[in-house]
Structures are given as C-alpha cells and as structure tokens.
Coordinates of C-alpha atoms in Angstrom, one line a residue:
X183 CA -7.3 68.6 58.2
X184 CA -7.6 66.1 55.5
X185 CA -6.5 66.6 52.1
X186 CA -8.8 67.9 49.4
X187 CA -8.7 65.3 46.3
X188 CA -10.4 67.0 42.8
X189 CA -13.5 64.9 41.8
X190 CA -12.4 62.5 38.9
X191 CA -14.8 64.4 36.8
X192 CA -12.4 67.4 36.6
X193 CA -9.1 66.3 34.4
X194 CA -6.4 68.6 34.3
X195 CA -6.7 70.8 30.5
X196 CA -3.9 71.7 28.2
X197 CA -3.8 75.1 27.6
X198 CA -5.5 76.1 24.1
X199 CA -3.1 77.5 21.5
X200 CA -3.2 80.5 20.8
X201 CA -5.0 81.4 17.1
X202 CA -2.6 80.4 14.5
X203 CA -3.2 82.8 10.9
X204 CA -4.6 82.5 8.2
X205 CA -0.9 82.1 6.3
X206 CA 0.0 79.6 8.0
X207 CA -3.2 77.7 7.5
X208 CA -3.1 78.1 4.2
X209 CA 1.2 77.1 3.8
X210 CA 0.0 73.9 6.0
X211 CA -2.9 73.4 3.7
X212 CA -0.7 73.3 0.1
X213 CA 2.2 71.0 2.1
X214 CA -0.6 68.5 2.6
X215 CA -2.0 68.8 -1.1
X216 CA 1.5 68.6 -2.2
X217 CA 2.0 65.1 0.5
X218 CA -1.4 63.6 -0.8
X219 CA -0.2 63.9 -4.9
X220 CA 3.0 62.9 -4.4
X221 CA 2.6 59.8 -2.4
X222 CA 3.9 58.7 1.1
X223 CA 5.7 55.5 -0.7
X224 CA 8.0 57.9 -2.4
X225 CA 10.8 57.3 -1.7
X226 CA 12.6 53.7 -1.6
X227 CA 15.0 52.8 0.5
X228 CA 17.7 50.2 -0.1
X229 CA 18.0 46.9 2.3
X230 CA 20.8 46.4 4.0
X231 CA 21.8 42.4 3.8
X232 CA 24.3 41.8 6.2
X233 CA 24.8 37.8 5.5
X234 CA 26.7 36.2 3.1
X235 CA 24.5 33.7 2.2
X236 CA 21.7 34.3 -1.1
X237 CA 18.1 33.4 -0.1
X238 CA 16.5 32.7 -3.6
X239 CA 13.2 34.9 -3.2
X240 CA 10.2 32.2 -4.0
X241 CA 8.2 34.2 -7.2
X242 CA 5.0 32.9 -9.0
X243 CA 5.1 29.2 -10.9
X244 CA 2.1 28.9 -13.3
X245 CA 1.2 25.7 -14.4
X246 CA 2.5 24.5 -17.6
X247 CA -0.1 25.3 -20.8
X248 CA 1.5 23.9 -23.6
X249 CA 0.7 25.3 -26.9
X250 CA 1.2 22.0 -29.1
X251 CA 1.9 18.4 -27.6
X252 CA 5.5 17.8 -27.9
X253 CA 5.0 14.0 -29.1
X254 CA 3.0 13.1 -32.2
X255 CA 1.5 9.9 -30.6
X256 CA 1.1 9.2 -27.0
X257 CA 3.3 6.5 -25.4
X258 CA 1.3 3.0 -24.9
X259 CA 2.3 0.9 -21.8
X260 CA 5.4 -1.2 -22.2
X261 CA 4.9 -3.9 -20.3
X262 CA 2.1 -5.7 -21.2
X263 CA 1.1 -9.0 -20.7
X264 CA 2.6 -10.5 -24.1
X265 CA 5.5 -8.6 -23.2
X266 CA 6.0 -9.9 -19.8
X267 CA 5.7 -13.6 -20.4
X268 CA 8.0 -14.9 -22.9
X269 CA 7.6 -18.5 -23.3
X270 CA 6.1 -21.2 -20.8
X271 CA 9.1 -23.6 -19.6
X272 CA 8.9 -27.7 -19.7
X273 CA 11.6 -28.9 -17.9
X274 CA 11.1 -31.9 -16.2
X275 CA 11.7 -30.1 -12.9
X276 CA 8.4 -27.6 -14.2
X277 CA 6.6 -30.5 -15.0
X278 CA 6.9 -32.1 -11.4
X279 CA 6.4 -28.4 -10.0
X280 CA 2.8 -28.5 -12.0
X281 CA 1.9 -31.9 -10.8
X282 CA 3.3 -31.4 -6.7
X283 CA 2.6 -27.8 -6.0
X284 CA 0.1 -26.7 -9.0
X285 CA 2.7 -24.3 -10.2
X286 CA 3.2 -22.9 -13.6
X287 CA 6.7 -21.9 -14.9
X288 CA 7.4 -19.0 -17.3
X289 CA 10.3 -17.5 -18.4
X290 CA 9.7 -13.5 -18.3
X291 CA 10.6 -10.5 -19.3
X292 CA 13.9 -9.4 -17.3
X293 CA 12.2 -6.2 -16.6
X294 CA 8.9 -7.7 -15.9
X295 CA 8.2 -7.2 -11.7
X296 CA 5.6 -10.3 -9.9
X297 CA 3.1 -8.0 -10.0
X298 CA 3.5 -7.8 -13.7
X299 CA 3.4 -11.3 -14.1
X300 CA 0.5 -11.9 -11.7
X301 CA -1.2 -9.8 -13.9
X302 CA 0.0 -11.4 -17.1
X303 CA -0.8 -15.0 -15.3
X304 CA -4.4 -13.4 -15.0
X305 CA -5.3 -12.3 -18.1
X306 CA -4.3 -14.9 -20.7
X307 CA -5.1 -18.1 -19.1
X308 CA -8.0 -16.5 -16.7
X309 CA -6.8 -17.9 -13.1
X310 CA -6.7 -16.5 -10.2
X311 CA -2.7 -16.5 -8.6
X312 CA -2.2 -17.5 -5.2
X313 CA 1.9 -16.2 -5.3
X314 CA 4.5 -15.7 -7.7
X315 CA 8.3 -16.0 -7.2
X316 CA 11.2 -15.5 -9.3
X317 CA 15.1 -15.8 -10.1
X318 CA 17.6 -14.8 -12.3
X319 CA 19.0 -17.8 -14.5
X320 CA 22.6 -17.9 -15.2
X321 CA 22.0 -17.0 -18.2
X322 CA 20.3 -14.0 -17.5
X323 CA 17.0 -14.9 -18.1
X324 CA 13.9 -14.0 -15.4
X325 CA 12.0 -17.7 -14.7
X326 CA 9.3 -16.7 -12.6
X327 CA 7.1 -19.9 -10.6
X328 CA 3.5 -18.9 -10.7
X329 CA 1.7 -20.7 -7.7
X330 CA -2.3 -21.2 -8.5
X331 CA -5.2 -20.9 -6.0
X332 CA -6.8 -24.2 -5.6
X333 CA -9.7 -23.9 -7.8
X334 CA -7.7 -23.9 -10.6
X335 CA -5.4 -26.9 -11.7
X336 CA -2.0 -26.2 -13.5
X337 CA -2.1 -29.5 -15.2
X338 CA -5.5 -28.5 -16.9
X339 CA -4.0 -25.0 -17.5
X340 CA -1.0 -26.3 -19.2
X341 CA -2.8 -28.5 -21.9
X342 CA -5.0 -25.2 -22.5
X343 CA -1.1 -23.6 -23.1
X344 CA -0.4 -26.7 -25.2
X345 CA 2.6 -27.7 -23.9
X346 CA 2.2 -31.0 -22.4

C-alpha cells in the first residue's frame, strides 16, 4: 500500500498557549511603557580599538566667511607690461638681429616668463609675436629676442621705440 502524504493545504499547527493573566499582561504592558520612555539607544557602549595607529575622523569644514577683509587694498598684478620690459637693447649684434631675422631685443625683467613678455611685446608696440627666446646675461640680467610675424617689420617698430 502506498503511503498517504497530507495535502499541502494542511501545515502542521503550534499548539496555542494556554491564556496568560491579566497580571502578567498588565507587568508586560508597564515594561514596554517604561522601554518606549526611556529609549532603546540607552545605553553606550565603548569601542574597542585594537590598532596602534590614529585615524583622524574627517568632521565638517565650512567655507571661510570672513568678517572684515584682512588687507586694506587689494593686491594689483605685479608683472605688468612696463614692469616686464626694462629697456630695448642696441647692440650692434640687435641691430643685425632686427635687420636678418625681424627680431626685437629687450632686456626684461629677471622674473618676467616669455609669455609675460609676449604679452608685454603685444601691448605697447601693437604686433603680433611669432616666438620669444631668452637667456640669462652674465651679469644677471634677462635679454629676451622677440621674433615678429611677418606682417610686421622690426625695423619700422624700432624707429616707433626711437632707438635707431
């Protein structure tokens, strides 16, 4: 004979408890009022740090809001284009640079960087640069060799400087 299986539809049940009292209702009743003023993040519990090494915890930076500026008068820029180019330099090896290679020479500011001078270059005597190198003189002065596009001449651009 073949073994009798229950229908799914019939689960096993717990047994019901048996009535509990009214006391104890009520004794389980005031330990959960208690429980719900008091908190269930009552108590705090040390951690434990088993390393040796201090792992700063990262807290809140605010941005800084300064109540008064801390210098009377803003800082202009330092390097600007009468700063950077001292003097314009007429050598005879400048002069034969502005005749073969349509190259200005300056001497510059030692702190003054090509693209400074470029700039400079650009907005006295209104030319457009092709390149500018420099070097260091013995002396420890910056010369700097500005190099003109071709639509602009250095020879006309030096009489406009007045030093020719």
């Amino acid at each position: 004979m073949a073994p009798t299986t229950k229908p799914k539809s019939e689960k096993a049940s717990k047994p019901e408890k048996k009535g509990t009292s009214a006391a104890e209702a009520e004794a389980k009743a005031k330990g959960a009022k208690k429980a719900a003023a008091k908190g269930v993040h009552g108590k705090k519990r040390r951690k434990v740090h088993t390393g040796s090494r201090f792992r700063r915890p990262s807290t809140l930076r605010t941005p800084r809001d300064p109540k008064y500026p801390r210098r009377a008068i803003p800082t202009s820029r330092k390097m600007d284009q009468y700063r950077t180019i001292i003097h314009p330099l007429n050598t005879e090896s400048a002069m034969k640079e502005i005749e073969d290679h349509n190259t200005l020479v300056f001497i510059v500011d030692l702190k003054a960087t090509k693209r400074h001078v470029k700039e400079a270059v650009k907005k006295l005597y209104d030319v457009n640069v092709l390149r500018v190198n420099t070097l260091i003189r013995p002396d420890g002065r910056k010369k700097a060799y500005v190099r003109l596009t071709a639509e602009h001449d250095a020879l006309d651009i030096a009489n406009k400087i007045g030093f020719i």
